[in-house]
Amino acid sequence: MSLAKRATAEALGTALLLATVVGSGIMAQNLSGGNVALALLANTLATGAALVALILTFGSISGAHFNPS
């Protein structure tokens, strides 16, 4: 694979992971009714599921080394 293709896959995967974390946090806050433990659980499950999907999608292209820092 070319470096450009791998870098694009990493950038897209990182952007989607960031959007997932932010979106799941907002979703959890709105749906939990003030229950912090439930919000944390919902955020964790949604983020974990999205991360698995991203790794399965981009793993063969770039190795799926998503690093938002």
Tab-separated table of N, CA, C and O in Angstrom:
chain	number	residue	atom	x	y	z
A	1	MET	N	0.833	-1.178	0.000
A	1	MET	CA	0.000	0.000	0.000
A	1	MET	C	0.882	1.247	0.000
A	1	MET	O	1.919	1.279	0.625
A	2	SER	N	0.393	2.241	-0.679
A	2	SER	CA	1.160	3.485	-0.731
A	2	SER	C	1.022	4.252	0.582
A	2	SER	O	0.055	4.078	1.336
A	3	LEU	N	1.991	5.097	0.836
A	3	LEU	CA	1.991	5.901	2.056
A	3	LEU	C	0.779	6.827	2.086
A	3	LEU	O	0.167	7.015	3.142
A	4	ALA	N	0.418	7.404	0.953
A	4	ALA	CA	-0.732	8.311	0.904
A	4	ALA	C	-2.024	7.585	1.263
A	4	ALA	O	-2.863	8.115	2.005
A	5	LYS	N	-2.193	6.368	0.775
A	5	LYS	CA	-3.403	5.589	1.074
A	5	LYS	C	-3.459	5.233	2.554
A	5	LYS	O	-4.504	5.331	3.195
A	6	ARG	N	-2.320	4.841	3.109
A	6	ARG	CA	-2.286	4.497	4.536
A	6	ARG	C	-2.525	5.720	5.411
A	6	ARG	O	-3.262	5.649	6.401
A	7	ALA	N	-1.921	6.845	5.043
A	7	ALA	CA	-2.112	8.075	5.822
A	7	ALA	C	-3.558	8.555	5.744
A	7	ALA	O	-4.118	9.027	6.740
A	8	THR	N	-4.164	8.438	4.584
A	8	THR	CA	-5.567	8.830	4.428
A	8	THR	C	-6.474	7.949	5.274
A	8	THR	O	-7.395	8.434	5.937
A	9	ALA	N	-6.220	6.651	5.287
A	9	ALA	CA	-7.014	5.729	6.105
A	9	ALA	C	-6.856	6.048	7.585
A	9	ALA	O	-7.837	6.038	8.335
A	10	GLU	N	-5.642	6.349	8.016
A	10	GLU	CA	-5.410	6.705	9.415
A	10	GLU	C	-6.122	8.007	9.773
A	10	GLU	O	-6.737	8.109	10.832
A	11	ALA	N	-6.020	9.004	8.910
A	11	ALA	CA	-6.671	10.290	9.180
A	11	ALA	C	-8.188	10.138	9.222
A	11	ALA	O	-8.852	10.685	10.117
A	12	LEU	N	-8.743	9.406	8.292
A	12	LEU	CA	-10.189	9.196	8.264
A	12	LEU	C	-10.640	8.386	9.482
A	12	LEU	O	-11.650	8.716	10.123
A	13	GLY	N	-9.909	7.363	9.827
A	13	GLY	CA	-10.251	6.555	10.997
A	13	GLY	C	-10.181	7.355	12.284
A	13	GLY	O	-11.059	7.247	13.142
A	14	THR	N	-9.154	8.192	12.420
A	14	THR	CA	-9.022	9.026	13.607
A	14	THR	C	-10.156	10.043	13.687
A	14	THR	O	-10.718	10.273	14.756
A	15	ALA	N	-10.509	10.647	12.551
A	15	ALA	CA	-11.608	11.615	12.529
A	15	ALA	C	-12.935	10.952	12.895
A	15	ALA	O	-13.731	11.506	13.663
A	16	LEU	N	-13.174	9.759	12.367
A	16	LEU	CA	-14.408	9.049	12.700
A	16	LEU	C	-14.428	8.620	14.172
A	16	LEU	O	-15.481	8.655	14.817
A	17	LEU	N	-13.287	8.222	14.701
A	17	LEU	CA	-13.215	7.860	16.112
A	17	LEU	C	-13.481	9.079	16.996
A	17	LEU	O	-14.221	8.992	17.974
A	18	LEU	N	-12.923	10.208	16.640
A	18	LEU	CA	-13.166	11.439	17.388
A	18	LEU	C	-14.647	11.810	17.347
A	18	LEU	O	-15.244	12.144	18.375
A	19	ALA	N	-15.258	11.739	16.169
A	19	ALA	CA	-16.686	12.050	16.045
A	19	ALA	C	-17.525	11.075	16.866
A	19	ALA	O	-18.531	11.469	17.477
A	20	THR	N	-17.121	9.827	16.914
A	20	THR	CA	-17.840	8.824	17.697
A	20	THR	C	-17.763	9.115	19.184
A	20	THR	O	-18.771	9.044	19.895
A	21	VAL	N	-16.586	9.458	19.667
A	21	VAL	CA	-16.414	9.736	21.093
A	21	VAL	C	-17.244	10.951	21.502
A	21	VAL	O	-17.962	10.915	22.505
A	22	VAL	N	-17.174	12.003	20.716
A	22	VAL	CA	-17.938	13.208	21.035
A	22	VAL	C	-19.437	12.932	20.928
A	22	VAL	O	-20.217	13.278	21.819
A	23	GLY	N	-19.842	12.292	19.846
A	23	GLY	CA	-21.258	12.004	19.641
A	23	GLY	C	-21.825	11.063	20.691
A	23	GLY	O	-22.948	11.257	21.171
A	24	SER	N	-21.066	10.043	21.070
A	24	SER	CA	-21.564	9.112	22.079
A	24	SER	C	-21.637	9.780	23.443
A	24	SER	O	-22.511	9.453	24.250
A	25	GLY	N	-20.750	10.713	23.712
A	25	GLY	CA	-20.820	11.465	24.967
A	25	GLY	C	-22.069	12.321	25.037
A	25	GLY	O	-22.758	12.368	26.065
A	26	ILE	N	-22.373	12.990	23.940
A	26	ILE	CA	-23.587	13.803	23.880
A	26	ILE	C	-24.824	12.917	23.983
A	26	ILE	O	-25.768	13.223	24.725
A	27	MET	N	-24.824	11.817	23.238
A	27	MET	CA	-25.951	10.877	23.280
A	27	MET	C	-26.159	10.346	24.696
A	27	MET	O	-27.287	10.333	25.202
A	28	ALA	N	-25.092	9.928	25.340
A	28	ALA	CA	-25.198	9.362	26.679
A	28	ALA	C	-25.727	10.397	27.665
A	28	ALA	O	-26.562	10.087	28.507
A	29	GLN	N	-25.262	11.622	27.551
A	29	GLN	CA	-25.710	12.681	28.464
A	29	GLN	C	-27.201	12.959	28.290
A	29	GLN	O	-27.925	13.136	29.264
A	30	ASN	N	-27.659	12.969	27.056
A	30	ASN	CA	-29.068	13.258	26.783
A	30	ASN	C	-29.988	12.109	27.163
A	30	ASN	O	-31.136	12.335	27.554
A	31	LEU	N	-29.539	10.881	27.029
A	31	LEU	CA	-30.404	9.733	27.247
A	31	LEU	C	-30.333	9.137	28.656
A	31	LEU	O	-31.176	8.322	29.014
A	32	SER	N	-29.353	9.534	29.450
A	32	SER	CA	-29.159	8.883	30.744
A	32	SER	C	-30.043	9.442	31.846
A	32	SER	O	-30.147	8.830	32.908
A	33	GLY	N	-30.651	10.576	31.633
A	33	GLY	CA	-31.520	11.152	32.663
A	33	GLY	C	-30.780	11.568	33.918
A	33	GLY	O	-31.334	11.496	35.007
A	34	GLY	N	-29.532	11.969	33.787
A	34	GLY	CA	-28.756	12.416	34.940
A	34	GLY	C	-28.007	11.306	35.660
A	34	GLY	O	-27.261	11.573	36.601
A	35	ASN	N	-28.182	10.065	35.260
A	35	ASN	CA	-27.485	8.937	35.876
A	35	ASN	C	-26.092	8.839	35.258
A	35	ASN	O	-25.923	8.408	34.120
A	36	VAL	N	-25.084	9.233	36.014
A	36	VAL	CA	-23.717	9.305	35.498
A	36	VAL	C	-23.181	7.920	35.132
A	36	VAL	O	-22.500	7.759	34.114
A	37	ALA	N	-23.497	6.914	35.926
A	37	ALA	CA	-23.008	5.556	35.643
A	37	ALA	C	-23.592	5.039	34.333
A	37	ALA	O	-22.882	4.428	33.529
A	38	LEU	N	-24.861	5.287	34.109
A	38	LEU	CA	-25.496	4.861	32.869
A	38	LEU	C	-24.913	5.614	31.667
A	38	LEU	O	-24.693	5.029	30.609
A	39	ALA	N	-24.641	6.906	31.841
A	39	ALA	CA	-24.038	7.700	30.769
A	39	ALA	C	-22.651	7.162	30.419
A	39	ALA	O	-22.297	7.034	29.243
A	40	LEU	N	-21.868	6.823	31.426
A	40	LEU	CA	-20.529	6.285	31.199
A	40	LEU	C	-20.591	4.934	30.500
A	40	LEU	O	-19.813	4.667	29.567
A	41	LEU	N	-21.533	4.093	30.909
A	41	LEU	CA	-21.692	2.790	30.282
A	41	LEU	C	-22.087	2.929	28.817
A	41	LEU	O	-21.517	2.276	27.932
A	42	ALA	N	-23.048	3.797	28.536
A	42	ALA	CA	-23.490	4.012	27.156
A	42	ALA	C	-22.354	4.563	26.300
A	42	ALA	O	-22.149	4.132	25.155
A	43	ASN	N	-21.601	5.502	26.842
A	43	ASN	CA	-20.473	6.094	26.122
A	43	ASN	C	-19.414	5.036	25.838
A	43	ASN	O	-18.880	4.953	24.725
A	44	THR	N	-19.115	4.210	26.809
A	44	THR	CA	-18.104	3.167	26.649
A	44	THR	C	-18.507	2.131	25.606
A	44	THR	O	-17.701	1.751	24.750
A	45	LEU	N	-19.754	1.683	25.673
A	45	LEU	CA	-20.218	0.669	24.719
A	45	LEU	C	-20.240	1.200	23.291
A	45	LEU	O	-19.813	0.516	22.356
A	46	ALA	N	-20.729	2.423	23.114
A	46	ALA	CA	-20.779	3.004	21.770
A	46	ALA	C	-19.381	3.241	21.210
A	46	ALA	O	-19.108	2.941	20.039
A	47	THR	N	-18.491	3.737	22.039
A	47	THR	CA	-17.119	3.982	21.588
A	47	THR	C	-16.405	2.672	21.266
A	47	THR	O	-15.709	2.563	20.250
A	48	GLY	N	-16.581	1.672	22.101
A	48	GLY	CA	-15.956	0.372	21.857
A	48	GLY	C	-16.456	-0.284	20.580
A	48	GLY	O	-15.670	-0.828	19.802
A	49	ALA	N	-17.753	-0.219	20.356
A	49	ALA	CA	-18.322	-0.804	19.135
A	49	ALA	C	-17.810	-0.083	17.888
A	49	ALA	O	-17.469	-0.723	16.885
A	50	ALA	N	-17.751	1.232	17.958
A	50	ALA	CA	-17.248	1.994	16.813
A	50	ALA	C	-15.771	1.707	16.573
A	50	ALA	O	-15.331	1.595	15.420
A	51	LEU	N	-15.000	1.565	17.637
A	51	LEU	CA	-13.574	1.271	17.484
A	51	LEU	C	-13.363	-0.093	16.837
A	51	LEU	O	-12.508	-0.234	15.949
A	52	VAL	N	-14.143	-1.075	17.226
A	52	VAL	CA	-14.041	-2.401	16.601
A	52	VAL	C	-14.375	-2.306	15.111
A	52	VAL	O	-13.668	-2.865	14.260
A	53	ALA	N	-15.442	-1.572	14.784
A	53	ALA	CA	-15.827	-1.415	13.376
A	53	ALA	C	-14.738	-0.692	12.583
A	53	ALA	O	-14.432	-1.083	11.447
A	54	LEU	N	-14.131	0.331	13.160
A	54	LEU	CA	-13.070	1.061	12.464
A	54	LEU	C	-11.826	0.190	12.275
A	54	LEU	O	-11.188	0.234	11.224
A	55	ILE	N	-11.474	-0.584	13.275
A	55	ILE	CA	-10.307	-1.462	13.155
A	55	ILE	C	-10.546	-2.513	12.077
A	55	ILE	O	-9.660	-2.791	11.260
A	56	LEU	N	-11.737	-3.085	12.062
A	56	LEU	CA	-12.048	-4.081	11.029
A	56	LEU	C	-12.077	-3.457	9.635
A	56	LEU	O	-11.710	-4.098	8.651
A	57	THR	N	-12.503	-2.206	9.542
A	57	THR	CA	-12.592	-1.532	8.253
A	57	THR	C	-11.220	-1.098	7.726
A	57	THR	O	-10.887	-1.340	6.569
A	58	PHE	N	-10.434	-0.468	8.582
A	58	PHE	CA	-9.178	0.123	8.129
A	58	PHE	C	-7.942	-0.686	8.493
A	58	PHE	O	-6.834	-0.324	8.102
A	59	GLY	N	-8.105	-1.762	9.217
A	59	GLY	CA	-6.953	-2.547	9.661
A	59	GLY	C	-6.114	-3.102	8.534
A	59	GLY	O	-4.884	-3.105	8.597
A	60	SER	N	-6.753	-3.547	7.483
A	60	SER	CA	-5.993	-4.137	6.373
A	60	SER	C	-5.314	-3.077	5.505
A	60	SER	O	-4.384	-3.395	4.761
A	61	ILE	N	-5.740	-1.839	5.617
A	61	ILE	CA	-5.147	-0.770	4.811
A	61	ILE	C	-3.960	-0.138	5.526
A	61	ILE	O	-2.890	0.023	4.957
A	62	SER	N	-4.177	0.219	6.794
A	62	SER	CA	-3.150	0.994	7.478
A	62	SER	C	-2.640	0.357	8.760
A	62	SER	O	-1.761	0.914	9.403
A	63	GLY	N	-3.229	-0.727	9.184
A	63	GLY	CA	-2.853	-1.323	10.465
A	63	GLY	C	-3.708	-0.811	11.602
A	63	GLY	O	-3.622	-1.294	12.704
A	64	ALA	N	-4.547	0.202	11.341
A	64	ALA	CA	-5.474	0.771	12.312
A	64	ALA	C	-4.779	1.202	13.593
A	64	ALA	O	-5.129	0.797	14.685
A	65	HIS	N	-3.782	2.057	13.470
A	65	HIS	CA	-3.076	2.605	14.622
A	65	HIS	C	-3.652	3.965	14.955
A	65	HIS	O	-2.939	4.972	14.931
A	66	PHE	N	-4.933	4.030	15.277
A	66	PHE	CA	-5.587	5.316	15.514
A	66	PHE	C	-5.034	5.965	16.766
A	66	PHE	O	-5.051	5.398	17.843
A	67	ASN	N	-4.538	7.174	16.612
A	67	ASN	CA	-3.941	7.904	17.726
A	67	ASN	C	-4.362	9.355	17.619
A	67	ASN	O	-3.790	10.120	16.845
A	68	PRO	N	-5.351	9.766	18.405
A	68	PRO	CA	-5.849	11.143	18.293
A	68	PRO	C	-4.933	12.189	18.894
A	68	PRO	O	-5.210	13.366	18.794
A	69	SER	N	-3.832	11.813	19.528
A	69	SER	CA	-2.958	12.823	20.131
A	69	SER	C	-1.819	13.201	19.213
A	69	SER	O	-1.452	12.559	18.298
